[in-house]
CSV table of C-alpha atoms in Angstrom, one decimal:
chain,number,residue,atom,x,y,z
A,1,ASN,CA,-5.1,41.7,-118.9
A,2,ALA,CA,-3.8,38.6,-117.1
A,3,GLY,CA,-0.3,40.0,-117.1
A,4,VAL,CA,2.3,37.2,-116.7
A,5,THR,CA,1.1,33.7,-116.0
A,6,GLN,CA,3.0,30.6,-115.2
A,7,THR,CA,2.1,26.9,-115.4
A,8,PRO,CA,2.3,24.8,-113.3
A,9,LYS,CA,2.2,26.5,-109.9
A,10,PHE,CA,3.8,23.5,-108.1
A,11,ARG,CA,5.4,20.3,-109.2
A,12,VAL,CA,7.3,17.4,-107.6
A,13,LEU,CA,9.8,15.5,-109.8
A,14,LYS,CA,12.0,12.6,-109.3
A,15,THR,CA,15.7,12.9,-110.2
A,16,GLY,CA,16.2,12.4,-113.9
A,17,GLN,CA,12.7,13.3,-114.9
A,18,SER,CA,12.1,16.1,-117.4
A,19,MET,CA,9.5,18.9,-117.5
A,20,THR,CA,8.7,22.1,-119.1
A,21,LEU,CA,7.6,25.3,-117.4
A,22,LEU,CA,5.4,27.6,-119.4
A,23,CYS,CA,5.3,31.4,-119.1
A,24,ALA,CA,2.8,33.5,-121.0
A,25,GLN,CA,2.4,37.3,-121.1
A,26,ASP,CA,-0.3,39.3,-122.7
A,27,MET,CA,1.3,42.8,-122.6
A,28,ASN,CA,3.1,42.5,-125.9
A,29,HIS,CA,6.5,42.7,-124.2
A,30,GLU,CA,9.7,42.1,-126.2
A,31,TYR,CA,11.9,40.9,-123.3
A,32,MET,CA,11.2,37.8,-121.2
A,33,TYR,CA,13.3,36.2,-118.5
A,34,TRP,CA,13.5,33.1,-116.3
A,35,TYR,CA,14.9,33.4,-112.8
A,36,ARG,CA,15.3,31.1,-109.9
A,37,GLN,CA,15.1,32.1,-106.3
A,38,ASP,CA,16.8,30.2,-103.5
A,39,PRO,CA,17.1,31.2,-99.8
A,40,GLY,CA,20.1,33.5,-99.3
A,41,MET,CA,20.9,33.7,-103.0
A,42,GLY,CA,18.4,36.2,-104.3
A,43,LEU,CA,16.9,36.0,-107.8
A,44,ARG,CA,19.4,34.6,-110.4
A,45,LEU,CA,18.8,34.9,-114.1
A,46,ILE,CA,18.7,31.5,-115.9
A,47,HIS,CA,18.0,32.5,-119.5
A,48,TYR,CA,16.4,35.4,-121.2
A,49,SER,CA,15.0,36.4,-124.6
A,50,VAL,CA,15.0,39.8,-126.3
A,51,GLY,CA,12.5,38.9,-128.9
A,52,GLU,CA,10.6,36.1,-130.6
A,53,GLY,CA,13.0,33.4,-131.8
A,54,THR,CA,16.0,34.6,-129.7
A,55,THR,CA,17.4,33.3,-126.5
A,56,ALA,CA,20.5,34.0,-124.4
A,57,LYS,CA,22.2,32.5,-121.4
A,58,GLY,CA,22.0,34.2,-118.0
A,59,GLU,CA,23.9,33.7,-114.9
A,60,VAL,CA,23.0,30.1,-114.1
A,61,PRO,CA,22.0,28.4,-117.4
A,62,ASP,CA,23.4,24.9,-116.9
A,63,GLY,CA,20.8,22.1,-116.8
A,64,TYR,CA,18.1,24.3,-118.5
A,65,ASN,CA,17.0,25.0,-122.0
A,66,VAL,CA,14.5,27.6,-123.3
A,67,SER,CA,12.5,28.4,-126.4
A,68,ARG,CA,10.7,31.5,-127.5
A,69,LEU,CA,8.7,30.4,-130.6
A,70,LYS,CA,6.0,32.9,-130.0
A,71,LYS,CA,6.4,36.4,-128.6
A,72,GLN,CA,3.9,35.9,-125.8
A,73,ASN,CA,5.4,32.5,-124.6
A,74,PHE,CA,8.7,31.6,-123.0
A,75,LEU,CA,9.3,28.0,-122.1
A,76,LEU,CA,11.9,26.7,-119.6
A,77,GLY,CA,12.9,23.0,-119.9
A,78,LEU,CA,14.6,20.7,-117.5
A,79,GLU,CA,15.9,17.7,-119.4
A,80,SER,CA,17.1,15.7,-116.5
A,81,ALA,CA,16.0,17.2,-113.1
A,82,ALA,CA,18.5,17.2,-110.2
A,83,PRO,CA,17.8,18.0,-106.5
A,84,SER,CA,19.9,21.1,-106.9
A,85,GLN,CA,17.2,22.4,-109.2
A,86,THR,CA,14.7,22.5,-106.3
A,87,SER,CA,13.7,26.1,-106.3
A,88,VAL,CA,11.1,28.7,-107.0
A,89,TYR,CA,11.1,29.7,-110.6
A,90,PHE,CA,9.9,33.2,-111.7
A,91,CYS,CA,9.2,34.3,-115.2
A,92,ALA,CA,9.2,38.0,-116.0
A,93,SER,CA,8.7,40.3,-119.0
A,94,SER,CA,9.5,43.9,-119.9
A,95,TYR,CA,9.3,46.3,-122.8
A,96,PRO,CA,12.6,48.3,-122.8
A,97,THR,CA,12.5,51.6,-124.6
A,98,SER,CA,15.3,53.9,-125.6
A,99,GLY,CA,17.8,51.5,-124.2
A,100,VAL,CA,16.7,52.2,-120.6
A,101,ALA,CA,15.6,49.5,-118.3
A,102,GLU,CA,11.9,49.3,-117.8
A,103,THR,CA,9.9,47.6,-115.1
A,104,GLN,CA,10.0,43.9,-115.1
A,105,TYR,CA,6.6,42.2,-114.4
A,106,PHE,CA,6.8,38.9,-112.7
A,107,GLY,CA,4.6,35.9,-112.8
A,108,PRO,CA,3.4,34.2,-109.6
A,109,GLY,CA,6.1,31.6,-109.6
A,110,THR,CA,6.4,27.8,-109.9
A,111,ARG,CA,7.6,25.9,-106.9
A,112,LEU,CA,9.6,22.9,-108.0
A,113,LEU,CA,10.7,20.1,-105.7
A,114,VAL,CA,13.1,17.5,-107.1
A,115,LEU,CA,13.5,14.4,-105.0
B,1,ARG,CA,32.1,40.4,-103.2
B,2,LYS,CA,28.5,40.2,-104.3
B,3,GLU,CA,27.5,42.6,-107.0
B,4,VAL,CA,24.6,43.9,-104.9
B,5,GLU,CA,24.6,43.6,-101.1
B,6,GLN,CA,21.9,44.2,-98.6
B,7,ASP,CA,21.5,43.7,-94.9
B,8,PRO,CA,19.2,40.7,-94.8
B,9,GLY,CA,17.6,41.9,-91.5
B,10,PRO,CA,15.1,41.1,-90.2
B,11,PHE,CA,14.1,44.6,-89.2
B,12,ASN,CA,11.3,44.5,-86.6
B,13,VAL,CA,9.9,48.0,-86.4
B,14,PRO,CA,6.8,49.3,-84.5
B,15,GLU,CA,4.0,50.7,-86.5
B,16,GLY,CA,4.4,54.4,-87.2
B,17,ALA,CA,8.1,54.3,-87.0
B,18,THR,CA,10.6,55.3,-89.7
B,19,VAL,CA,12.9,52.7,-91.1
B,20,ALA,CA,15.7,52.9,-93.6
B,21,PHE,CA,17.5,50.3,-95.7
B,22,ASN,CA,20.8,50.6,-97.5
B,23,CYS,CA,22.1,48.7,-100.4
B,24,THR,CA,25.6,48.8,-102.0
B,25,TYR,CA,26.6,47.8,-105.5
B,26,SER,CA,30.0,47.0,-106.8
B,27,ASN,CA,29.9,47.8,-110.5
B,28,SER,CA,30.4,51.4,-111.2
B,29,ALA,CA,29.0,50.9,-114.7
B,30,SER,CA,25.5,50.3,-113.3
B,31,GLN,CA,23.0,52.6,-114.8
B,32,SER,CA,19.5,52.1,-113.4
B,33,PHE,CA,18.4,51.3,-109.8
B,34,PHE,CA,15.2,50.0,-108.4
B,35,TRP,CA,13.5,48.9,-105.2
B,36,TYR,CA,11.2,45.9,-105.6
B,37,ARG,CA,8.9,44.6,-102.9
B,38,GLN,CA,8.2,40.9,-102.4
B,39,ASP,CA,5.5,39.5,-100.1
B,40,CYS,CA,5.9,36.1,-98.6
B,41,ARG,CA,5.5,33.4,-101.2
B,42,LYS,CA,4.6,36.0,-103.9
B,43,GLU,CA,6.4,37.5,-106.9
B,44,PRO,CA,8.5,40.6,-106.7
B,45,LYS,CA,6.8,43.8,-107.7
B,46,LEU,CA,8.3,47.2,-108.5
B,47,LEU,CA,8.1,49.6,-105.6
B,48,MET,CA,10.0,52.5,-107.2
B,49,SER,CA,12.8,53.5,-109.4
B,50,VAL,CA,15.7,55.4,-107.9
B,51,TYR,CA,16.9,58.5,-109.6
B,52,SER,CA,20.1,60.4,-109.1
B,53,SER,CA,18.4,63.4,-107.6
B,54,GLY,CA,16.4,61.3,-105.2
B,55,ASN,CA,12.7,60.7,-105.4
B,56,GLU,CA,9.7,60.3,-103.2
B,57,ASP,CA,6.5,58.4,-103.5
B,58,GLY,CA,4.2,59.0,-100.6
B,59,ARG,CA,5.8,57.6,-97.5
B,60,PHE,CA,8.7,56.2,-99.5
B,61,THR,CA,11.9,58.0,-100.3
B,62,ALA,CA,14.7,56.6,-102.4
B,63,GLN,CA,18.2,58.0,-102.7
B,64,LEU,CA,21.2,57.2,-104.9
B,65,ASN,CA,24.8,58.0,-104.1
B,66,ARG,CA,26.9,57.1,-107.2
B,67,ALA,CA,30.2,58.2,-105.7
B,68,SER,CA,29.8,55.8,-102.8
B,69,GLN,CA,27.8,53.3,-104.9
B,70,TYR,CA,24.9,52.9,-102.5
B,71,ILE,CA,21.1,53.2,-102.7
B,72,SER,CA,18.8,53.8,-99.8
B,73,LEU,CA,15.1,53.4,-99.1
B,74,LEU,CA,13.3,55.3,-96.3
B,75,ILE,CA,9.8,54.4,-95.2
B,76,ARG,CA,8.1,56.9,-93.0
B,77,ASP,CA,5.0,56.3,-90.8
B,78,SER,CA,5.3,52.6,-91.4
B,79,LYS,CA,2.1,50.5,-91.7
B,80,LEU,CA,1.4,46.9,-91.0
B,81,SER,CA,1.0,46.4,-94.8
B,82,ASP,CA,4.6,47.4,-95.3
B,83,SER,CA,5.8,44.1,-93.9
B,84,ALA,CA,7.6,42.4,-96.8
B,85,THR,CA,11.0,41.7,-98.2
B,86,TYR,CA,12.6,44.7,-100.0
B,87,LEU,CA,14.9,43.9,-103.0
B,88,CYS,CA,17.5,46.2,-104.2
B,89,VAL,CA,17.9,45.9,-108.0
B,90,VAL,CA,20.7,47.2,-110.2
B,91,ASN,CA,20.8,47.3,-113.9
B,92,ARG,CA,23.6,47.6,-116.4
B,93,PHE,CA,24.0,46.9,-120.1
B,94,HIS,CA,26.0,43.7,-120.8
B,95,PHE,CA,27.0,43.1,-124.4
B,96,GLY,CA,24.1,45.2,-125.6
B,97,ASN,CA,21.5,43.6,-123.3
B,98,GLU,CA,20.1,44.6,-120.0
B,99,LYS,CA,21.3,42.7,-116.9
B,100,LEU,CA,19.4,43.1,-113.7
B,101,THR,CA,21.1,42.0,-110.6
B,102,PHE,CA,19.0,41.5,-107.5
B,103,GLY,CA,20.1,41.7,-103.9
B,104,THR,CA,19.1,39.0,-101.5
B,105,GLY,CA,16.5,41.3,-99.9
B,106,THR,CA,15.9,42.9,-96.5
B,107,ARG,CA,13.1,41.5,-94.5
B,108,LEU,CA,10.9,44.0,-92.7
B,109,THR,CA,8.2,43.2,-90.2
B,110,ILE,CA,6.0,46.0,-88.8
B,111,ILE,CA,4.9,45.3,-85.3
B,112,PRO,CA,1.4,46.5,-84.1
């Protein structure tokens, strides 16, 4: 199993450009998440999905959109990149059972620099 | 006040020593607690869950104090490979869905 993979690993964008980050998991997990990690801020939840075809806003959703068309994939889109979106983006997945939080498995991260 | 607070460190500890971190959380409705480990420029990985009765995994011991709303992690006989950032993570259900809140992490460096 590859676990959770993210594409690309690193990207440089100019302000106003758009891009899509791809997250894929092969563990048949129901839940998937997108976080961003900034120095001194910890991991912050952007959007998440509790199943195929469903998405929900997290703590910092502005400027991002997501889609979960297939259970194994969770896409994060930036429609018009801004320097404030320079960050490290982590995707994670989990398979909650009995309403109890289960381990979240993280991808290796995508480093995004917006100039 | 942040929902989860940790001492950012850095903690510089000699190899073989014992080191302890604390973490406080503000929401009394929090239900599950974890310690994650994050190596430099890598993704976070689960170190251990934290149970009310306290739990141990080898050299690592986690404690939960619900009354005071804090979680602790104790590392005994520290190894060079323990150098990492340790993230305190708290979970609660929010409108039927899980909400994990991560602390900013405590950075630990083990010195030879």
